[in-house]
Amino acid sequence: MPSNILKERLESKQYEKLLRIDNPDLHEFIAKYIEHCTPEKVFVCTDSVEDIKYIREISIENGEEIKLTAENHTIHFDNYNDQARDKKNTKILLPQGVELDKAINTARRKESLEEIHKIMKDIMKGKELYIRFFCLGPTNSEFSQPVMQMTDSAYVAHSEDLLYRQGFEEFVRQGRNARFFKIVHSAGELDERNTSKNLDKRRVYIDLEKNMVYSANTQYGGNTIGLKKLSMRLAINRGKKEGWLTEHMLVMGVHGPDNRVTYFTGAFPSLCGKTSTSMLDNETVVGDDIAYLRKIDGRVRAVNVEKGVFGIIMGVNSKDDPIIWNALHSSAEIIFSNILMTPEGGVHWIEKDGEIPEKGINYSGEWYKGKKDENGKEITVSHRNARFTIALKNFNNLDPTLHDPKGVEIGGMVYGGRDSDTWVPIKEAFDWAHGIIAYGASLESETTAATLGQEGVRKFNPMSNLDFLSVSLRDYINANLDFAKGLEKEPSIFAVNYFLKDKDGNFLNSREDKKVWYKWAELRANRDVDAIDAPTGRIPKYEDLKKLFKEIINKEFTQEDYNEQFKIRVKENIAKIARIEKIYRTQIIDAPQILHDILEEQRERLLSAQEKHGEYIKPSKLAQQGIRF
Ligand code: SPV
Ligand code: MN
């Protein structure tokens, strides 16, 4: 009997907490994994002040976090070789006979379950297991998704406290009706620095059938924080069946004239400006990473799945990121990870204001300026993927709707990648399907110096969601297309490109220009300004941008700037269509025909424009002649 196991293995205080949730399946599940992973102790977190405090303190006591000098700040280190998501060992488990696209990492369910259970047998020996309950999306809402996490890492349990809405009471309320996700994580054996040791046995396995994720022998948040990318993969699958979307998207309020706020979602692959967009200081942030989207009363509504930020810290400085900078220098509860801790208990990271300290402790252990790795490569002061974890309530641009159970109505959706030579800085799709296919499903991003391998290589990343798909691309794209059915009002879909370069390789835009693009998109979403029909979508009129540049960032935007930035690059756009078509023809199983049709129409528009105006088309030509493509 599972309840006997629980009674035997749990102290009576913990057992009683668990009994408050009337759900035999849940009890059975917990009992099964306690028996399997054999922790020495079990702690059930009810979200009470004492329970939360216990987790915060135990992560310092057991050495997974170290107290810094600044109040409420701690630092955590992941193993030197455990600094990012492990794509190779993250797999969607599929039963015999079911296939997904090559671009999605999958494995056979039966064999993989055997393997992971073997890896996790007795994995928590000598450790304490923390059981936590959360709610993805606001509580008491159509969007609410309950999740139960079991982890032997107090750092993981603590991070979740800053990032997710408490759910214990929600589990009590829902009792036997809860359709919850289950995550079992173990950091595995730890080394002398309290980092996961058996990285060769690092695994993240997603079992769609049981709505469950296993994560073993890793600590890095993207592999272990069960409510983030692990639950996201389960949610994409669940949403597909039920007609809602889980997107790798920020949600922000863009402030228009007369106190109007129009909410936007935005999808950007890593290092393409997603966080900096969500933190624009003249707008308000609802979320920076994951959104659920539902159709409610004929409108698209969205919520932030989370309530905190697990953000990249590289490059954060007082000038470019004042909001993040201020939050990181407040007495808010913060967990820094994989940056430098100075001998005085301060912190430093790549491109922080001020001098790089001579020495300290970082993700490589004892560190000093000029330290090299075993291949002779210099070890940077912090890892490029080093992060900070903090609740959103500490940002002064927080939008008041964060916890609204109804979510916010979405007026615009944005897709953006790193693209030096093809897309204009901003454009609007002709309609929903055009936006989903020609922008979202065609998203690519150029690699940067921050990733391994060659720089400037375009990586295909539809909707910036490729790493998290648990359904085929065909189904995912169809779900996005179908989402517009029955809508009374479709959000406008935009594409942005912050990374356009001139022929000498210089960026054509400054960081603050993006503020203008969003103000224009807000006006467009409300049809307050006209636009020019270009072959690739609608582009802004010069007069509108000139006015906005002056008003918003006090900058003269010249006709030359406009012509250079918004000229239609026919050759590059056609080359892009060819690349994307080829991927869908050769690598994706049964891509929907409409995808090919929409891309073909776009190619034809480009070719006919090229015949009239040449390879690079100034927008003034399109405007003057009033060509309607
Ligand atoms: C991302 O890489 O998209 C992140 C960080 O948001 S992780 O949690 O690693 O997914
Ligand atoms: Mn992300």
Coordinates of C-alpha atoms in Angstrom, one line a residue, residues 196-420:
S196 CA 26.7 17.2 -10.2
K197 CA 29.4 14.7 -10.8
N198 CA 28.1 11.9 -13.1
L199 CA 27.5 14.0 -16.1
D200 CA 27.9 11.0 -18.4
K201 CA 24.6 9.9 -16.9
R202 CA 22.9 13.2 -17.3
R203 CA 19.4 12.7 -18.8
V204 CA 16.2 14.7 -19.3
Y205 CA 13.5 12.4 -20.5
I206 CA 10.0 13.6 -21.3
D207 CA 7.2 11.0 -21.0
L208 CA 4.2 12.5 -22.7
E209 CA 2.0 9.5 -21.9
K210 CA 2.3 10.0 -18.2
N211 CA 2.7 13.8 -18.3
M212 CA 6.0 13.3 -16.5
V213 CA 9.6 14.4 -16.8
Y214 CA 12.7 12.7 -15.4
S215 CA 15.9 14.7 -14.9
A216 CA 19.1 13.2 -13.5
N217 CA 22.7 14.1 -12.8
T218 CA 22.5 17.8 -13.6
Q219 CA 21.8 21.0 -11.8
Y220 CA 21.7 23.7 -14.5
G221 CA 18.3 25.3 -14.3
G222 CA 17.3 24.7 -17.9
N223 CA 17.7 21.0 -17.3
T224 CA 16.3 20.8 -13.8
I225 CA 13.8 23.6 -13.0
G226 CA 10.8 21.4 -13.7
L227 CA 8.4 24.1 -14.3
K228 CA 10.4 25.8 -17.0
K229 CA 11.4 24.0 -20.2
L230 CA 10.5 20.6 -18.8
S231 CA 6.9 21.4 -18.2
M232 CA 6.9 23.5 -21.4
R233 CA 7.4 20.4 -23.5
L234 CA 4.4 18.6 -21.7
A235 CA 2.3 21.7 -22.1
I236 CA 2.9 21.9 -25.9
N237 CA 1.6 18.4 -26.2
R238 CA -1.4 19.0 -23.9
G239 CA -2.3 22.3 -25.6
K240 CA -2.2 20.7 -29.1
K241 CA -5.0 18.3 -28.0
E242 CA -7.0 21.0 -26.3
G243 CA -6.6 23.9 -28.8
W244 CA -4.3 26.3 -26.9
L245 CA -0.7 27.2 -27.4
T246 CA 2.5 27.2 -25.4
E247 CA 5.0 29.6 -26.8
H248 CA 8.6 30.6 -26.1
M249 CA 7.4 34.1 -25.9
L250 CA 7.7 37.3 -23.8
V251 CA 4.5 39.2 -23.0
M252 CA 4.7 43.0 -22.8
G253 CA 2.4 46.0 -22.6
V254 CA 3.2 48.6 -25.3
H255 CA 2.0 52.0 -24.3
G256 CA 0.2 54.0 -27.0
P257 CA -1.5 57.4 -27.2
D258 CA -4.1 58.4 -24.6
N259 CA -3.0 55.8 -22.0
R260 CA -3.8 52.9 -24.4
V261 CA -1.9 49.7 -23.6
T262 CA -1.7 47.1 -26.3
Y263 CA -0.3 43.7 -25.3
F264 CA 2.3 42.0 -27.5
T265 CA 3.9 38.6 -27.4
G266 CA 7.4 38.1 -28.8
A267 CA 9.4 35.1 -29.8
F268 CA 13.2 35.3 -30.3
P269 CA 15.8 32.6 -30.3
S270 CA 18.6 32.8 -27.6
L271 CA 20.7 36.0 -27.7
C272 CA 18.4 37.8 -30.0
G273 CA 17.1 40.5 -27.7
K274 CA 14.1 38.8 -26.0
T275 CA 14.9 39.9 -22.4
S276 CA 16.0 43.4 -23.5
T277 CA 12.8 43.8 -25.4
S278 CA 10.7 42.7 -22.4
M279 CA 12.6 45.2 -20.3
L280 CA 12.2 48.3 -22.5
D281 CA 12.0 51.1 -20.0
N282 CA 9.1 52.9 -21.6
E283 CA 6.9 49.8 -21.7
T284 CA 5.7 47.2 -19.1
V285 CA 6.7 43.6 -18.7
V286 CA 4.3 40.7 -18.1
G287 CA 6.8 37.9 -18.9
D288 CA 10.1 37.3 -20.5
D289 CA 10.2 33.6 -21.5
I290 CA 7.1 31.4 -21.8
A291 CA 3.4 32.2 -22.5
Y292 CA 0.2 30.3 -22.7
L293 CA -2.2 31.6 -25.3
R294 CA -5.9 30.8 -25.4
K295 CA -8.9 31.9 -27.4
I296 CA -11.4 33.4 -25.1
D297 CA -14.6 35.2 -26.3
G298 CA -13.2 35.5 -29.8
R299 CA -9.9 37.1 -28.7
V300 CA -6.4 35.9 -28.1
R301 CA -5.5 36.1 -24.5
A302 CA -2.1 35.3 -22.9
V303 CA -0.5 34.8 -19.5
N304 CA 3.0 34.6 -18.3
V305 CA 3.5 31.0 -17.2
E306 CA 6.1 32.2 -14.7
K307 CA 6.4 35.0 -12.1
G308 CA 10.1 35.4 -12.2
V309 CA 13.1 35.7 -14.5
F310 CA 16.0 33.2 -15.0
G311 CA 17.9 35.7 -17.2
I312 CA 21.3 35.8 -18.9
I313 CA 23.6 38.2 -17.0
M314 CA 26.3 38.6 -19.6
G315 CA 26.3 42.1 -20.9
V316 CA 24.0 43.6 -18.2
N317 CA 25.3 47.0 -17.4
S318 CA 23.9 50.2 -15.8
K319 CA 23.5 52.1 -19.1
D320 CA 21.9 49.6 -21.4
D321 CA 19.8 47.7 -18.9
P322 CA 18.9 50.1 -16.1
I323 CA 15.9 48.1 -15.0
I324 CA 17.7 44.8 -14.6
W325 CA 20.7 46.6 -13.1
N326 CA 18.6 48.3 -10.4
A327 CA 16.9 45.1 -9.5
L328 CA 20.2 43.3 -9.3
H329 CA 21.5 46.0 -6.9
S330 CA 18.4 45.9 -4.6
S331 CA 17.9 43.8 -1.6
A332 CA 15.6 41.5 -3.5
E333 CA 16.1 37.8 -3.1
I334 CA 18.5 36.8 -6.0
I335 CA 20.3 33.7 -6.9
F336 CA 23.2 34.3 -9.2
S337 CA 24.6 31.4 -11.0
N338 CA 28.0 30.7 -12.6
I339 CA 29.4 34.2 -12.3
L340 CA 32.4 35.3 -10.2
M341 CA 32.3 35.7 -6.4
T342 CA 35.0 38.0 -5.2
P343 CA 37.0 37.4 -2.0
E344 CA 34.8 40.2 -0.4
G345 CA 31.6 38.4 -1.3
G346 CA 30.7 40.7 -4.2
V347 CA 30.0 39.6 -7.8
H348 CA 31.3 40.2 -11.3
W349 CA 30.3 39.1 -14.7
I350 CA 31.2 39.6 -18.4
E351 CA 30.6 43.3 -19.4
K352 CA 29.5 44.4 -15.9
D353 CA 30.3 48.1 -15.1
G354 CA 33.8 48.5 -13.6
E355 CA 37.0 46.6 -13.6
I356 CA 37.3 42.8 -13.7
P357 CA 38.5 41.7 -10.3
E358 CA 41.9 39.9 -10.1
K359 CA 40.5 36.7 -8.6
G360 CA 37.7 35.0 -7.0
I361 CA 35.6 31.8 -7.4
N362 CA 33.6 31.2 -10.5
Y363 CA 32.2 28.3 -12.5
S364 CA 35.7 26.9 -12.9
G365 CA 36.5 26.9 -9.2
E366 CA 39.3 29.2 -7.9
W367 CA 39.7 31.8 -10.7
Y368 CA 42.3 34.4 -11.5
K369 CA 42.7 36.8 -14.4
G370 CA 44.2 34.9 -17.4
K371 CA 43.3 31.4 -16.1
K372 CA 43.2 29.0 -18.9
D373 CA 41.2 25.7 -19.5
E374 CA 42.8 22.4 -20.4
N375 CA 42.8 23.4 -24.1
G376 CA 44.7 26.7 -23.4
K377 CA 41.6 28.8 -23.8
E378 CA 41.1 31.7 -21.4
I379 CA 38.3 31.2 -18.9
T380 CA 36.1 34.2 -18.8
V381 CA 35.1 35.9 -15.5
S382 CA 31.6 34.4 -15.8
H383 CA 30.1 31.8 -18.1
R384 CA 28.4 33.2 -21.1
N385 CA 25.2 31.5 -20.1
A386 CA 25.5 32.5 -16.4
R387 CA 22.2 33.7 -15.0
F388 CA 20.3 35.5 -12.3
T389 CA 17.1 34.3 -10.8
I390 CA 14.7 36.9 -9.3
A391 CA 11.0 37.4 -8.9
L392 CA 9.4 39.8 -11.4
K393 CA 7.9 41.9 -8.7
N394 CA 11.3 43.5 -8.2
F395 CA 11.3 45.2 -11.6
N396 CA 9.9 48.7 -11.7
N397 CA 8.5 48.1 -15.2
L398 CA 6.2 45.3 -14.0
D399 CA 2.8 45.3 -15.7
P400 CA -0.1 45.3 -13.2
T401 CA -1.8 42.3 -15.0
L402 CA 0.8 39.7 -14.1
H403 CA -1.5 37.7 -11.9
D404 CA -4.8 38.4 -13.7
P405 CA -6.6 35.1 -14.1
K406 CA -8.0 36.3 -17.4
G407 CA -4.6 37.1 -18.8
V408 CA -4.2 40.0 -21.3
E409 CA -5.7 40.4 -24.7
I410 CA -3.0 40.2 -27.3
G411 CA -3.0 42.9 -30.0
G412 CA 0.2 42.0 -31.7
M413 CA 2.7 39.1 -32.0
V414 CA 6.3 39.6 -32.9
Y415 CA 8.9 37.2 -34.3
G416 CA 12.6 38.1 -34.4
G417 CA 15.9 36.6 -35.2
R418 CA 19.5 37.6 -35.7
D419 CA 19.8 38.5 -39.3
S420 CA 22.5 40.7 -40.8

